[in-house]
Amino acid sequence: MEPAPSPQHEKYERLIHAAKGLPPVETAICHPCDQVSIEGAAEAAELGLIKPILVGPLERLRNAARMASVDLDRFELCASEHSHDSAAKAVELVRQGRAGAIMKGSLHTDELMSAVVARETGIRTGRRISHCFVMDVPGHKGPLIITDAAVNIAPKPAEKVDIIQNAIDLAHALRFPEVRVAILSAMETVNFDIPSTVEAAALCKMAERGQITGALIDGPLALDNAISEEAAAIKQIASPVAGKANVLVVPDLEAGNMLAKSLSFLAGADAAGIVMGARVPVILTSRADSVLTRLASCAVASLVAAARRQSAAAAVP
């Protein structure tokens, strides 16, 4: 059943509407052994966002389906022995070309990600893996991408290059008219006592030299003058990004986690989560996520998968 329109969630509803115009992406649902996980997969399938392959111990899948009143006959099943085996089998479905996305079920994130990044059997690429929150913040103009708040704890500058490029690629897949990246710190000037300001300045110079592409990039910027045009004007910051950023790159995981959660719990924002940098998008959901947030996460994955298909097709001579 499609969620009712709501001004508070119009950004997510636009993403879902865009994804519904695409073929459903075959998605390995990794260990959906509770009611919430299997409901989310079924609802996304009903909207045509994904085509689920349910990976888990069969008896536990049946029990979860009974609790959620979901008909398992509608879906392909892939039997596993336990959660680690579910993660391994979900990744193998990608390696076999049978799945174009992975969605986390009722297992720990590190169990799934360990299988994703495994050197011999995983689905790594030459790009570092990173997490993006796609935030629907009430009162803010458009979706806001925050990275990285879940995977990379204290990334080095070289790793931030990939983190930024992953976020830019995501923004293009989500059809942002213009991608404006703010590299955040505690201030908008370079201060050698605050390493994140120096890193931000270096990353901006790398973007000028074409080492990061596809976006307008500025930093260091403080949060206020990154997203508030009034704050940027008061500080007299002349920048095409300041006050209008739609991608926020945080100094480290702790800062990103606190920023995303403060928006969720104090501003009523929703946070769809996706991992970029692997062969396919990986949907990370939380048990606390609303139905709309789970659907938005699937919509994001569908749009990313479609963008990759287009890119691959364009690369063929």
PDB file of C-alpha atoms in Angstrom:
ATOM      1  CA  MET A   1       0.000   0.000   0.000  1.00  0.00           C
ATOM      2  CA  GLU A   2       1.513   3.345  -1.041  1.00  0.00           C
ATOM      3  CA  PRO A   3       2.133   5.849   1.777  1.00  0.00           C
ATOM      4  CA  ALA A   4      -0.267   8.770   1.897  1.00  0.00           C
ATOM      5  CA  PRO A   5       1.178  12.087   0.666  1.00  0.00           C
ATOM      6  CA  SER A   6       2.590  14.241   3.460  1.00  0.00           C
ATOM      7  CA  PRO A   7       4.260  17.661   3.208  1.00  0.00           C
ATOM      8  CA  GLN A   8       6.720  16.516   5.858  1.00  0.00           C
ATOM      9  CA  HIS A   9       7.893  13.605   3.705  1.00  0.00           C
ATOM     10  CA  GLU A  10       7.545  15.056   0.219  1.00  0.00           C
ATOM     11  CA  LYS A  11      11.255  14.528  -0.545  1.00  0.00           C
ATOM     12  CA  TYR A  12      11.046  10.778   0.124  1.00  0.00           C
ATOM     13  CA  GLU A  13       7.786  10.540  -1.777  1.00  0.00           C
ATOM     14  CA  ARG A  14       9.463  12.132  -4.817  1.00  0.00           C
ATOM     15  CA  LEU A  15      12.288   9.578  -4.617  1.00  0.00           C
ATOM     16  CA  ILE A  16       9.805   6.712  -4.368  1.00  0.00           C
ATOM     17  CA  HIS A  17       7.800   8.077  -7.305  1.00  0.00           C
ATOM     18  CA  ALA A  18      10.973   8.316  -9.428  1.00  0.00           C
ATOM     19  CA  ALA A  19      12.024   4.767  -8.550  1.00  0.00           C
ATOM     20  CA  LYS A  20       8.584   3.354  -9.357  1.00  0.00           C
ATOM     21  CA  GLY A  21       9.208   4.287 -12.978  1.00  0.00           C
ATOM     22  CA  LEU A  22      12.176   1.896 -13.110  1.00  0.00           C
ATOM     23  CA  PRO A  23      12.275  -1.903 -13.371  1.00  0.00           C
ATOM     24  CA  PRO A  24      12.351  -3.417  -9.843  1.00  0.00           C
ATOM     25  CA  VAL A  25      15.918  -4.215  -8.836  1.00  0.00           C
ATOM     26  CA  GLU A  26      16.549  -7.820  -7.799  1.00  0.00           C
ATOM     27  CA  THR A  27      17.531  -7.500  -4.153  1.00  0.00           C
ATOM     28  CA  ALA A  28      18.993 -10.089  -1.802  1.00  0.00           C
ATOM     29  CA  ILE A  29      17.217  -9.518   1.509  1.00  0.00           C
ATOM     30  CA  CYS A  30      19.810 -10.710   3.995  1.00  0.00           C
ATOM     31  CA  HIS A  31      18.363 -12.623   6.967  1.00  0.00           C
ATOM     32  CA  PRO A  32      14.853 -11.072   7.182  1.00  0.00           C
ATOM     33  CA  CYS A  33      13.975 -13.228  10.186  1.00  0.00           C
ATOM     34  CA  ASP A  34      11.746 -10.819  12.053  1.00  0.00           C
ATOM     35  CA  GLN A  35       8.403  -9.226  11.296  1.00  0.00           C
ATOM     36  CA  VAL A  36       9.752  -5.738  10.541  1.00  0.00           C
ATOM     37  CA  SER A  37      12.375  -6.925   8.034  1.00  0.00           C
ATOM     38  CA  ILE A  38      10.068  -9.155   6.042  1.00  0.00           C
ATOM     39  CA  GLU A  39       7.281  -6.564   6.052  1.00  0.00           C
ATOM     40  CA  GLY A  40       9.665  -3.966   4.644  1.00  0.00           C
ATOM     41  CA  ALA A  41      10.727  -6.268   1.821  1.00  0.00           C
ATOM     42  CA  ALA A  42       7.131  -7.183   0.997  1.00  0.00           C
ATOM     43  CA  GLU A  43       5.965  -3.553   0.990  1.00  0.00           C
ATOM     44  CA  ALA A  44       8.821  -2.475  -1.273  1.00  0.00           C
ATOM     45  CA  ALA A  45       8.011  -5.350  -3.624  1.00  0.00           C
ATOM     46  CA  GLU A  46       4.338  -4.377  -3.683  1.00  0.00           C
ATOM     47  CA  LEU A  47       5.302  -0.873  -4.827  1.00  0.00           C
ATOM     48  CA  GLY A  48       7.520  -2.340  -7.528  1.00  0.00           C
ATOM     49  CA  LEU A  49      10.744  -0.902  -6.074  1.00  0.00           C
ATOM     50  CA  ILE A  50      12.538  -4.237  -5.630  1.00  0.00           C
ATOM     51  CA  LYS A  51      12.214  -7.906  -6.509  1.00  0.00           C
ATOM     52  CA  PRO A  52      13.200  -9.642  -3.263  1.00  0.00           C
ATOM     53  CA  ILE A  53      15.207 -12.835  -2.854  1.00  0.00           C
ATOM     54  CA  LEU A  54      14.798 -13.787   0.802  1.00  0.00           C
ATOM     55  CA  VAL A  55      18.004 -15.250   2.241  1.00  0.00           C
ATOM     56  CA  GLY A  56      17.788 -16.993   5.606  1.00  0.00           C
ATOM     57  CA  PRO A  57      17.009 -20.195   7.522  1.00  0.00           C
ATOM     58  CA  LEU A  58      13.753 -21.398   5.967  1.00  0.00           C
ATOM     59  CA  GLU A  59      11.905 -22.130   9.209  1.00  0.00           C
ATOM     60  CA  ARG A  60      12.766 -18.707  10.617  1.00  0.00           C
ATOM     61  CA  LEU A  61      11.631 -17.076   7.371  1.00  0.00           C
ATOM     62  CA  ARG A  62       8.322 -18.929   7.602  1.00  0.00           C
ATOM     63  CA  ASN A  63       7.820 -17.850  11.224  1.00  0.00           C
ATOM     64  CA  ALA A  64       8.552 -14.211  10.381  1.00  0.00           C
ATOM     65  CA  ALA A  65       6.215 -14.371   7.389  1.00  0.00           C
ATOM     66  CA  ARG A  66       3.415 -15.743   9.563  1.00  0.00           C
ATOM     67  CA  MET A  67       3.847 -12.897  12.055  1.00  0.00           C
ATOM     68  CA  ALA A  68       3.818 -10.342   9.238  1.00  0.00           C
ATOM     69  CA  SER A  69       0.980 -12.035   7.292  1.00  0.00           C
ATOM     70  CA  VAL A  70       3.257 -12.210   4.242  1.00  0.00           C
ATOM     71  CA  ASP A  71       2.795 -14.898   1.589  1.00  0.00           C
ATOM     72  CA  LEU A  72       6.229 -16.438   1.012  1.00  0.00           C
ATOM     73  CA  ASP A  73       5.052 -18.085  -2.201  1.00  0.00           C
ATOM     74  CA  ARG A  74       5.382 -14.669  -3.859  1.00  0.00           C
ATOM     75  CA  PHE A  75       9.152 -14.604  -3.378  1.00  0.00           C
ATOM     76  CA  GLU A  76      12.246 -16.602  -4.242  1.00  0.00           C
ATOM     77  CA  LEU A  77      13.878 -18.147  -1.168  1.00  0.00           C
ATOM     78  CA  CYS A  78      17.545 -18.916  -0.604  1.00  0.00           C
ATOM     79  CA  ALA A  79      18.177 -21.201   2.377  1.00  0.00           C
ATOM     80  CA  SER A  80      20.984 -20.473   4.843  1.00  0.00           C
ATOM     81  CA  GLU A  81      22.062 -21.959   8.152  1.00  0.00           C
ATOM     82  CA  HIS A  82      22.541 -18.806  10.264  1.00  0.00           C
ATOM     83  CA  SER A  83      23.119 -15.041   9.977  1.00  0.00           C
ATOM     84  CA  HIS A  84      26.764 -15.241   8.863  1.00  0.00           C
ATOM     85  CA  ASP A  85      25.774 -17.767   6.221  1.00  0.00           C
ATOM     86  CA  SER A  86      22.928 -15.483   5.127  1.00  0.00           C
ATOM     87  CA  ALA A  87      25.417 -12.652   4.589  1.00  0.00           C
ATOM     88  CA  ALA A  88      27.758 -14.894   2.606  1.00  0.00           C
ATOM     89  CA  LYS A  89      24.929 -16.211   0.423  1.00  0.00           C
ATOM     90  CA  ALA A  90      23.493 -12.727  -0.194  1.00  0.00           C
ATOM     91  CA  VAL A  91      26.903 -11.550  -1.401  1.00  0.00           C
ATOM     92  CA  GLU A  92      27.270 -14.665  -3.556  1.00  0.00           C
ATOM     93  CA  LEU A  93      23.970 -13.851  -5.279  1.00  0.00           C
ATOM     94  CA  VAL A  94      25.545 -10.540  -6.324  1.00  0.00           C
ATOM     95  CA  ARG A  95      28.721 -12.256  -7.516  1.00  0.00           C
ATOM     96  CA  GLN A  96      26.564 -14.603  -9.614  1.00  0.00           C
ATOM     97  CA  GLY A  97      24.782 -11.637 -11.201  1.00  0.00           C
ATOM     98  CA  ARG A  98      21.443 -12.646  -9.701  1.00  0.00           C
ATOM     99  CA  ALA A  99      21.051  -9.632  -7.396  1.00  0.00           C
ATOM    100  CA  GLY A 100      21.613  -5.947  -8.091  1.00  0.00           C
ATOM    101  CA  ALA A 101      21.319  -4.818  -4.481  1.00  0.00           C
ATOM    102  CA  ILE A 102      21.503  -6.152  -0.931  1.00  0.00           C
ATOM    103  CA  MET A 103      19.177  -5.181   1.913  1.00  0.00           C
ATOM    104  CA  LYS A 104      20.008  -5.774   5.569  1.00  0.00           C
ATOM    105  CA  GLY A 105      17.495  -7.776   7.596  1.00  0.00           C
ATOM    106  CA  SER A 106      17.635  -8.848  11.243  1.00  0.00           C
ATOM    107  CA  LEU A 107      21.381  -9.320  11.582  1.00  0.00           C
ATOM    108  CA  HIS A 108      24.132  -7.047  12.826  1.00  0.00           C
ATOM    109  CA  THR A 109      25.525  -4.551  10.334  1.00  0.00           C
ATOM    110  CA  ASP A 110      29.088  -5.758  10.886  1.00  0.00           C
ATOM    111  CA  GLU A 111      28.057  -9.336   9.984  1.00  0.00           C
ATOM    112  CA  LEU A 112      26.745  -8.176   6.623  1.00  0.00           C
ATOM    113  CA  MET A 113      29.561  -5.734   5.913  1.00  0.00           C
ATOM    114  CA  SER A 114      32.224  -8.327   6.750  1.00  0.00           C
ATOM    115  CA  ALA A 115      30.855 -10.469   3.918  1.00  0.00           C
ATOM    116  CA  VAL A 116      30.625  -7.467   1.584  1.00  0.00           C
ATOM    117  CA  VAL A 117      34.279  -6.445   2.069  1.00  0.00           C
ATOM    118  CA  ALA A 118      35.832  -9.945   2.265  1.00  0.00           C
ATOM    119  CA  ARG A 119      38.919  -9.913   0.027  1.00  0.00           C
ATOM    120  CA  GLU A 120      38.382 -13.192  -1.804  1.00  0.00           C
ATOM    121  CA  THR A 121      34.616 -13.624  -1.705  1.00  0.00           C
ATOM    122  CA  GLY A 122      33.255 -10.104  -1.257  1.00  0.00           C
ATOM    123  CA  ILE A 123      32.029  -7.438  -3.657  1.00  0.00           C
ATOM    124  CA  ARG A 124      34.595  -4.710  -3.166  1.00  0.00           C
ATOM    125  CA  THR A 125      35.667  -2.366  -5.954  1.00  0.00           C
ATOM    126  CA  GLY A 126      38.685  -0.089  -6.271  1.00  0.00           C
ATOM    127  CA  ARG A 127      36.663   2.535  -4.370  1.00  0.00           C
ATOM    128  CA  ARG A 128      36.548   2.654  -0.570  1.00  0.00           C
ATOM    129  CA  ILE A 129      33.173   1.625   0.839  1.00  0.00           C
ATOM    130  CA  SER A 130      31.262   4.346   2.673  1.00  0.00           C
ATOM    131  CA  HIS A 131      27.822   5.027   4.107  1.00  0.00           C
ATOM    132  CA  CYS A 132      25.433   7.823   3.205  1.00  0.00           C
ATOM    133  CA  PHE A 133      22.327   8.967   5.032  1.00  0.00           C
ATOM    134  CA  VAL A 134      19.742  10.517   2.738  1.00  0.00           C
ATOM    135  CA  MET A 135      17.905  12.790   5.158  1.00  0.00           C
ATOM    136  CA  ASP A 136      14.390  14.136   4.744  1.00  0.00           C
ATOM    137  CA  VAL A 137      14.537  17.143   7.091  1.00  0.00           C
ATOM    138  CA  PRO A 138      11.238  18.997   7.712  1.00  0.00           C
ATOM    139  CA  GLY A 139      11.503  22.589   6.552  1.00  0.00           C
ATOM    140  CA  HIS A 140      14.651  22.010   4.486  1.00  0.00           C
ATOM    141  CA  LYS A 141      14.412  22.537   0.724  1.00  0.00           C
ATOM    142  CA  GLY A 142      15.564  19.159  -0.558  1.00  0.00           C
ATOM    143  CA  PRO A 143      17.111  15.846   0.479  1.00  0.00           C
ATOM    144  CA  LEU A 144      20.356  16.172   2.428  1.00  0.00           C
ATOM    145  CA  ILE A 145      23.145  13.594   2.120  1.00  0.00           C
ATOM    146  CA  ILE A 146      25.371  13.100   5.185  1.00  0.00           C
ATOM    147  CA  THR A 147      28.534  11.018   4.943  1.00  0.00           C
ATOM    148  CA  ASP A 148      30.126   9.041   6.568  1.00  0.00           C
ATOM    149  CA  ALA A 149      28.219   8.358   9.777  1.00  0.00           C
ATOM    150  CA  ALA A 150      28.250   4.558   9.933  1.00  0.00           C
ATOM    151  CA  VAL A 151      31.229   2.795   8.315  1.00  0.00           C
ATOM    152  CA  ASN A 152      34.505   4.753   8.332  1.00  0.00           C
ATOM    153  CA  ILE A 153      35.440   5.708  11.891  1.00  0.00           C
ATOM    154  CA  ALA A 154      38.270   8.203  11.394  1.00  0.00           C
ATOM    155  CA  PRO A 155      38.982   8.344   7.667  1.00  0.00           C
ATOM    156  CA  LYS A 156      42.268   9.710   6.388  1.00  0.00           C
ATOM    157  CA  PRO A 157      42.264  12.398   3.678  1.00  0.00           C
ATOM    158  CA  ALA A 158      42.925   9.836   0.917  1.00  0.00           C
ATOM    159  CA  GLU A 159      39.928   7.811   2.125  1.00  0.00           C
ATOM    160  CA  LYS A 160      37.780  10.949   2.209  1.00  0.00           C
ATOM    161  CA  VAL A 161      38.378  11.359  -1.519  1.00  0.00           C
ATOM    162  CA  ASP A 162      36.436   8.130  -2.091  1.00  0.00           C
ATOM    163  CA  ILE A 163      33.840   9.029   0.546  1.00  0.00           C
ATOM    164  CA  ILE A 164      33.169  12.331  -1.225  1.00  0.00           C
ATOM    165  CA  GLN A 165      33.097  10.756  -4.694  1.00  0.00           C
ATOM    166  CA  ASN A 166      30.675   8.069  -3.487  1.00  0.00           C
ATOM    167  CA  ALA A 167      28.347  10.772  -2.146  1.00  0.00           C
ATOM    168  CA  ILE A 168      28.577  12.739  -5.397  1.00  0.00           C
ATOM    169  CA  ASP A 169      27.731   9.630  -7.413  1.00  0.00           C
ATOM    170  CA  LEU A 170      24.753   9.035  -5.118  1.00  0.00           C
ATOM    171  CA  ALA A 171      23.534  12.608  -5.538  1.00  0.00           C
ATOM    172  CA  HIS A 172      23.666  12.243  -9.322  1.00  0.00           C
ATOM    173  CA  ALA A 173      21.772   8.946  -9.117  1.00  0.00           C
ATOM    174  CA  LEU A 174      19.120  10.714  -7.028  1.00  0.00           C
ATOM    175  CA  ARG A 175      18.896  13.333  -9.805  1.00  0.00           C
ATOM    176  CA  PHE A 176      20.035  16.346  -7.795  1.00  0.00           C
ATOM    177  CA  PRO A 177      19.939  19.276 -10.272  1.00  0.00           C
ATOM    178  CA  GLU A 178      23.284  20.481  -8.882  1.00  0.00           C
ATOM    179  CA  VAL A 179      25.535  18.729  -6.373  1.00  0.00           C
ATOM    180  CA  ARG A 180      26.977  21.108  -3.769  1.00  0.00           C
ATOM    181  CA  VAL A 181      29.373  19.493  -1.284  1.00  0.00           C
ATOM    182  CA  ALA A 182      30.312  21.113   2.023  1.00  0.00           C
ATOM    183  CA  ILE A 183      33.296  19.640   3.860  1.00  0.00           C
ATOM    184  CA  LEU A 184      32.408  20.327   7.467  1.00  0.00           C
ATOM    185  CA  SER A 185      34.497  21.403  10.416  1.00  0.00           C
ATOM    186  CA  ALA A 186      33.961  23.620  13.448  1.00  0.00           C
ATOM    187  CA  MET A 187      34.767  26.783  11.480  1.00  0.00           C
ATOM    188  CA  GLU A 188      35.041  28.128   7.976  1.00  0.00           C
ATOM    189  CA  THR A 189      38.697  29.190   8.099  1.00  0.00           C
ATOM    190  CA  VAL A 190      41.826  27.047   7.990  1.00  0.00           C
ATOM    191  CA  ASN A 191      43.289  26.556  11.460  1.00  0.00           C
ATOM    192  CA  PHE A 192      46.376  24.389  11.776  1.00  0.00           C
ATOM    193  CA  ASP A 193      45.311  23.393  15.294  1.00  0.00           C
ATOM    194  CA  ILE A 194      42.157  21.796  13.865  1.00  0.00           C
ATOM    195  CA  PRO A 195      43.237  19.094  11.374  1.00  0.00           C
ATOM    196  CA  SER A 196      39.809  18.778   9.735  1.00  0.00           C
ATOM    197  CA  THR A 197      40.073  22.369   8.454  1.00  0.00           C
ATOM    198  CA  VAL A 198      43.426  21.629   6.812  1.00  0.00           C
ATOM    199  CA  GLU A 199      42.064  18.404   5.294  1.00  0.00           C
ATOM    200  CA  ALA A 200      39.050  20.261   3.933  1.00  0.00           C
ATOM    201  CA  ALA A 201      41.248  22.829   2.232  1.00  0.00           C
ATOM    202  CA  ALA A 202      43.417  20.085   0.678  1.00  0.00           C
ATOM    203  CA  LEU A 203      40.358  18.184  -0.561  1.00  0.00           C
ATOM    204  CA  CYS A 204      38.999  21.334  -2.194  1.00  0.00           C
ATOM    205  CA  LYS A 205      42.308  21.838  -3.998  1.00  0.00           C
ATOM    206  CA  MET A 206      42.135  18.203  -5.169  1.00  0.00           C
ATOM    207  CA  ALA A 207      38.695  18.942  -6.588  1.00  0.00           C
ATOM    208  CA  GLU A 208      40.115  21.965  -8.424  1.00  0.00           C
ATOM    209  CA  ARG A 209      42.733  19.670  -9.961  1.00  0.00           C
ATOM    210  CA  GLY A 210      40.130  17.148 -11.110  1.00  0.00           C
ATOM    211  CA  GLN A 211      40.896  14.489  -8.491  1.00  0.00           C
ATOM    212  CA  ILE A 212      37.276  14.696  -7.280  1.00  0.00           C
ATOM    213  CA  THR A 213      34.665  15.337  -9.960  1.00  0.00           C
ATOM    214  CA  GLY A 214      30.982  15.975 -10.534  1.00  0.00           C
ATOM    215  CA  ALA A 215      30.192  18.630  -7.945  1.00  0.00           C
ATOM    216  CA  LEU A 216      30.828  22.066  -6.541  1.00  0.00           C
ATOM    217  CA  ILE A 217      32.956  21.559  -3.418  1.00  0.00           C
ATOM    218  CA  ASP A 218      33.904  23.967  -0.641  1.00  0.00           C
ATOM    219  CA  GLY A 219      35.380  23.714   2.817  1.00  0.00           C
ATOM    220  CA  PRO A 220      36.075  24.042   5.559  1.00  0.00           C
ATOM    221  CA  LEU A 221      32.558  25.176   6.357  1.00  0.00           C
ATOM    222  CA  ALA A 222      30.763  25.141   9.683  1.00  0.00           C
ATOM    223  CA  LEU A 223      27.325  23.521   9.692  1.00  0.00           C
ATOM    224  CA  ASP A 224      25.459  26.819   9.959  1.00  0.00           C
ATOM    225  CA  ASN A 225      27.133  28.493   7.002  1.00  0.00           C
ATOM    226  CA  ALA A 226      26.953  25.284   4.979  1.00  0.00           C
ATOM    227  CA  ILE A 227      23.160  25.062   5.029  1.00  0.00           C
ATOM    228  CA  SER A 228      21.965  28.575   5.961  1.00  0.00           C
ATOM    229  CA  GLU A 229      22.275  31.314   3.353  1.00  0.00           C
ATOM    230  CA  GLU A 230      21.686  33.891   6.097  1.00  0.00           C
ATOM    231  CA  ALA A 231      24.573  32.534   8.181  1.00  0.00           C
ATOM    232  CA  ALA A 232      26.843  32.461   5.110  1.00  0.00           C
ATOM    233  CA  ALA A 233      25.938  36.074   4.314  1.00  0.00           C
ATOM    234  CA  ILE A 234      26.635  37.206   7.881  1.00  0.00           C
ATOM    235  CA  LYS A 235      30.071  35.562   7.715  1.00  0.00           C
ATOM    236  CA  GLN A 236      30.579  37.126   4.251  1.00  0.00           C
ATOM    237  CA  ILE A 237      31.493  33.807   2.658  1.00  0.00           C
ATOM    238  CA  ALA A 238      31.573  34.096  -1.119  1.00  0.00           C
ATOM    239  CA  SER A 239      30.950  30.554  -2.338  1.00  0.00           C
ATOM    240  CA  PRO A 240      28.522  28.707  -4.623  1.00  0.00           C
ATOM    241  CA  VAL A 241      28.223  26.056  -1.882  1.00  0.00           C
ATOM    242  CA  ALA A 242      27.941  28.053   1.346  1.00  0.00           C
ATOM    243  CA  GLY A 243      24.350  28.231   2.550  1.00  0.00           C
ATOM    244  CA  LYS A 244      23.177  25.861  -0.203  1.00  0.00           C
ATOM    245  CA  ALA A 245      25.004  22.573   0.419  1.00  0.00           C
ATOM    246  CA  ASN A 246      23.076  19.364  -0.254  1.00  0.00           C
ATOM    247  CA  VAL A 247      25.941  16.990   0.610  1.00  0.00           C
ATOM    248  CA  LEU A 248      27.599  17.277   4.029  1.00  0.00           C
ATOM    249  CA  VAL A 249      30.944  15.527   4.535  1.00  0.00           C
ATOM    250  CA  VAL A 250      31.696  15.158   8.237  1.00  0.00           C
ATOM    251  CA  PRO A 251      35.165  14.935   9.828  1.00  0.00           C
ATOM    252  CA  ASP A 252      34.590  11.480  11.347  1.00  0.00           C
ATOM    253  CA  LEU A 253      31.962   8.915  12.241  1.00  0.00           C
ATOM    254  CA  GLU A 254      31.258  10.377  15.682  1.00  0.00           C
ATOM    255  CA  ALA A 255      30.441  13.798  14.240  1.00  0.00           C
ATOM    256  CA  GLY A 256      28.317  12.285  11.493  1.00  0.00           C
ATOM    257  CA  ASN A 257      26.422  10.001  13.837  1.00  0.00           C
ATOM    258  CA  MET A 258      25.606  12.870  16.191  1.00  0.00           C
ATOM    259  CA  LEU A 259      24.568  15.148  13.323  1.00  0.00           C
ATOM    260  CA  ALA A 260      22.251  12.561  11.746  1.00  0.00           C
ATOM    261  CA  LYS A 261      20.697  11.551  15.064  1.00  0.00           C
ATOM    262  CA  SER A 262      20.212  15.128  16.214  1.00  0.00           C
ATOM    263  CA  LEU A 263      18.323  15.841  12.989  1.00  0.00           C
ATOM    264  CA  SER A 264      16.231  12.698  13.508  1.00  0.00           C
ATOM    265  CA  PHE A 265      15.389  13.147  17.183  1.00  0.00           C
ATOM    266  CA  LEU A 266      15.301  16.942  17.492  1.00  0.00           C
ATOM    267  CA  ALA A 267      14.105  18.015  14.043  1.00  0.00           C
ATOM    268  CA  GLY A 268      11.899  15.005  13.204  1.00  0.00           C
ATOM    269  CA  ALA A 269      13.976  14.042  10.159  1.00  0.00           C
ATOM    270  CA  ASP A 270      13.936  10.612   8.538  1.00  0.00           C
ATOM    271  CA  ALA A 271      17.199   8.937   7.556  1.00  0.00           C
ATOM    272  CA  ALA A 272      17.380   6.444   4.700  1.00  0.00           C
ATOM    273  CA  GLY A 273      20.704   4.611   4.732  1.00  0.00           C
ATOM    274  CA  ILE A 274      22.780   3.171   1.892  1.00  0.00           C
ATOM    275  CA  VAL A 275      26.345   1.935   1.464  1.00  0.00           C
ATOM    276  CA  MET A 276      28.206   3.008  -1.673  1.00  0.00           C
ATOM    277  CA  GLY A 277      31.490   1.836  -3.147  1.00  0.00           C
ATOM    278  CA  ALA A 278      30.653  -1.872  -3.465  1.00  0.00           C
ATOM    279  CA  ARG A 279      29.614  -3.558  -6.734  1.00  0.00           C
ATOM    280  CA  VAL A 280      25.966  -2.941  -5.819  1.00  0.00           C
ATOM    281  CA  PRO A 281      24.175  -0.633  -3.376  1.00  0.00           C
ATOM    282  CA  VAL A 282      23.745  -2.046   0.118  1.00  0.00           C
ATOM    283  CA  ILE A 283      20.601  -0.933   1.969  1.00  0.00           C
ATOM    284  CA  LEU A 284      21.166  -0.541   5.705  1.00  0.00           C
ATOM    285  CA  THR A 285      17.965  -0.272   7.701  1.00  0.00           C
ATOM    286  CA  SER A 286      17.256  -0.008  11.419  1.00  0.00           C
ATOM    287  CA  ARG A 287      14.496  -1.678  13.390  1.00  0.00           C
ATOM    288  CA  ALA A 288      13.408   1.821  14.391  1.00  0.00           C
ATOM    289  CA  ASP A 289      12.932   2.929  10.771  1.00  0.00           C
ATOM    290  CA  SER A 290       9.437   3.871   9.686  1.00  0.00           C
ATOM    291  CA  VAL A 291       7.768   2.152   6.735  1.00  0.00           C
ATOM    292  CA  LEU A 292       8.355   5.258   4.612  1.00  0.00           C
ATOM    293  CA  THR A 293      12.058   5.333   5.497  1.00  0.00           C
ATOM    294  CA  ARG A 294      12.455   1.666   4.495  1.00  0.00           C
ATOM    295  CA  LEU A 295      10.685   2.323   1.215  1.00  0.00           C
ATOM    296  CA  ALA A 296      12.852   5.395   0.623  1.00  0.00           C
ATOM    297  CA  SER A 297      15.991   3.318   1.225  1.00  0.00           C
ATOM    298  CA  CYS A 298      14.803   0.827  -1.415  1.00  0.00           C
ATOM    299  CA  ALA A 299      14.006   3.689  -3.781  1.00  0.00           C
ATOM    300  CA  VAL A 300      17.518   5.094  -3.308  1.00  0.00           C
ATOM    301  CA  ALA A 301      19.035   1.676  -4.089  1.00  0.00           C
ATOM    302  CA  SER A 302      16.852   1.344  -7.196  1.00  0.00           C
ATOM    303  CA  LEU A 303      17.959   4.747  -8.496  1.00  0.00           C
ATOM    304  CA  VAL A 304      21.628   3.944  -7.804  1.00  0.00           C
ATOM    305  CA  ALA A 305      21.325   0.585  -9.570  1.00  0.00           C
ATOM    306  CA  ALA A 306      19.680   2.262 -12.567  1.00  0.00           C
ATOM    307  CA  ALA A 307      22.427   4.898 -12.757  1.00  0.00           C
ATOM    308  CA  ARG A 308      25.069   2.162 -12.741  1.00  0.00           C
ATOM    309  CA  ARG A 309      23.300   0.284 -15.523  1.00  0.00           C
ATOM    310  CA  GLN A 310      23.221   3.453 -17.620  1.00  0.00           C
ATOM    311  CA  SER A 311      26.901   4.124 -16.914  1.00  0.00           C
ATOM    312  CA  ALA A 312      27.853   0.561 -17.851  1.00  0.00           C
ATOM    313  CA  ALA A 313      25.811   0.752 -21.057  1.00  0.00           C
ATOM    314  CA  ALA A 314      27.441   4.050 -21.990  1.00  0.00           C
ATOM    315  CA  ALA A 315      30.903   2.559 -21.448  1.00  0.00           C
ATOM    316  CA  VAL A 316      30.282  -0.221 -23.990  1.00  0.00           C
ATOM    317  CA  PRO A 317      31.793   0.823 -27.378  1.00  0.00           C
TER     318      PRO A 317
END
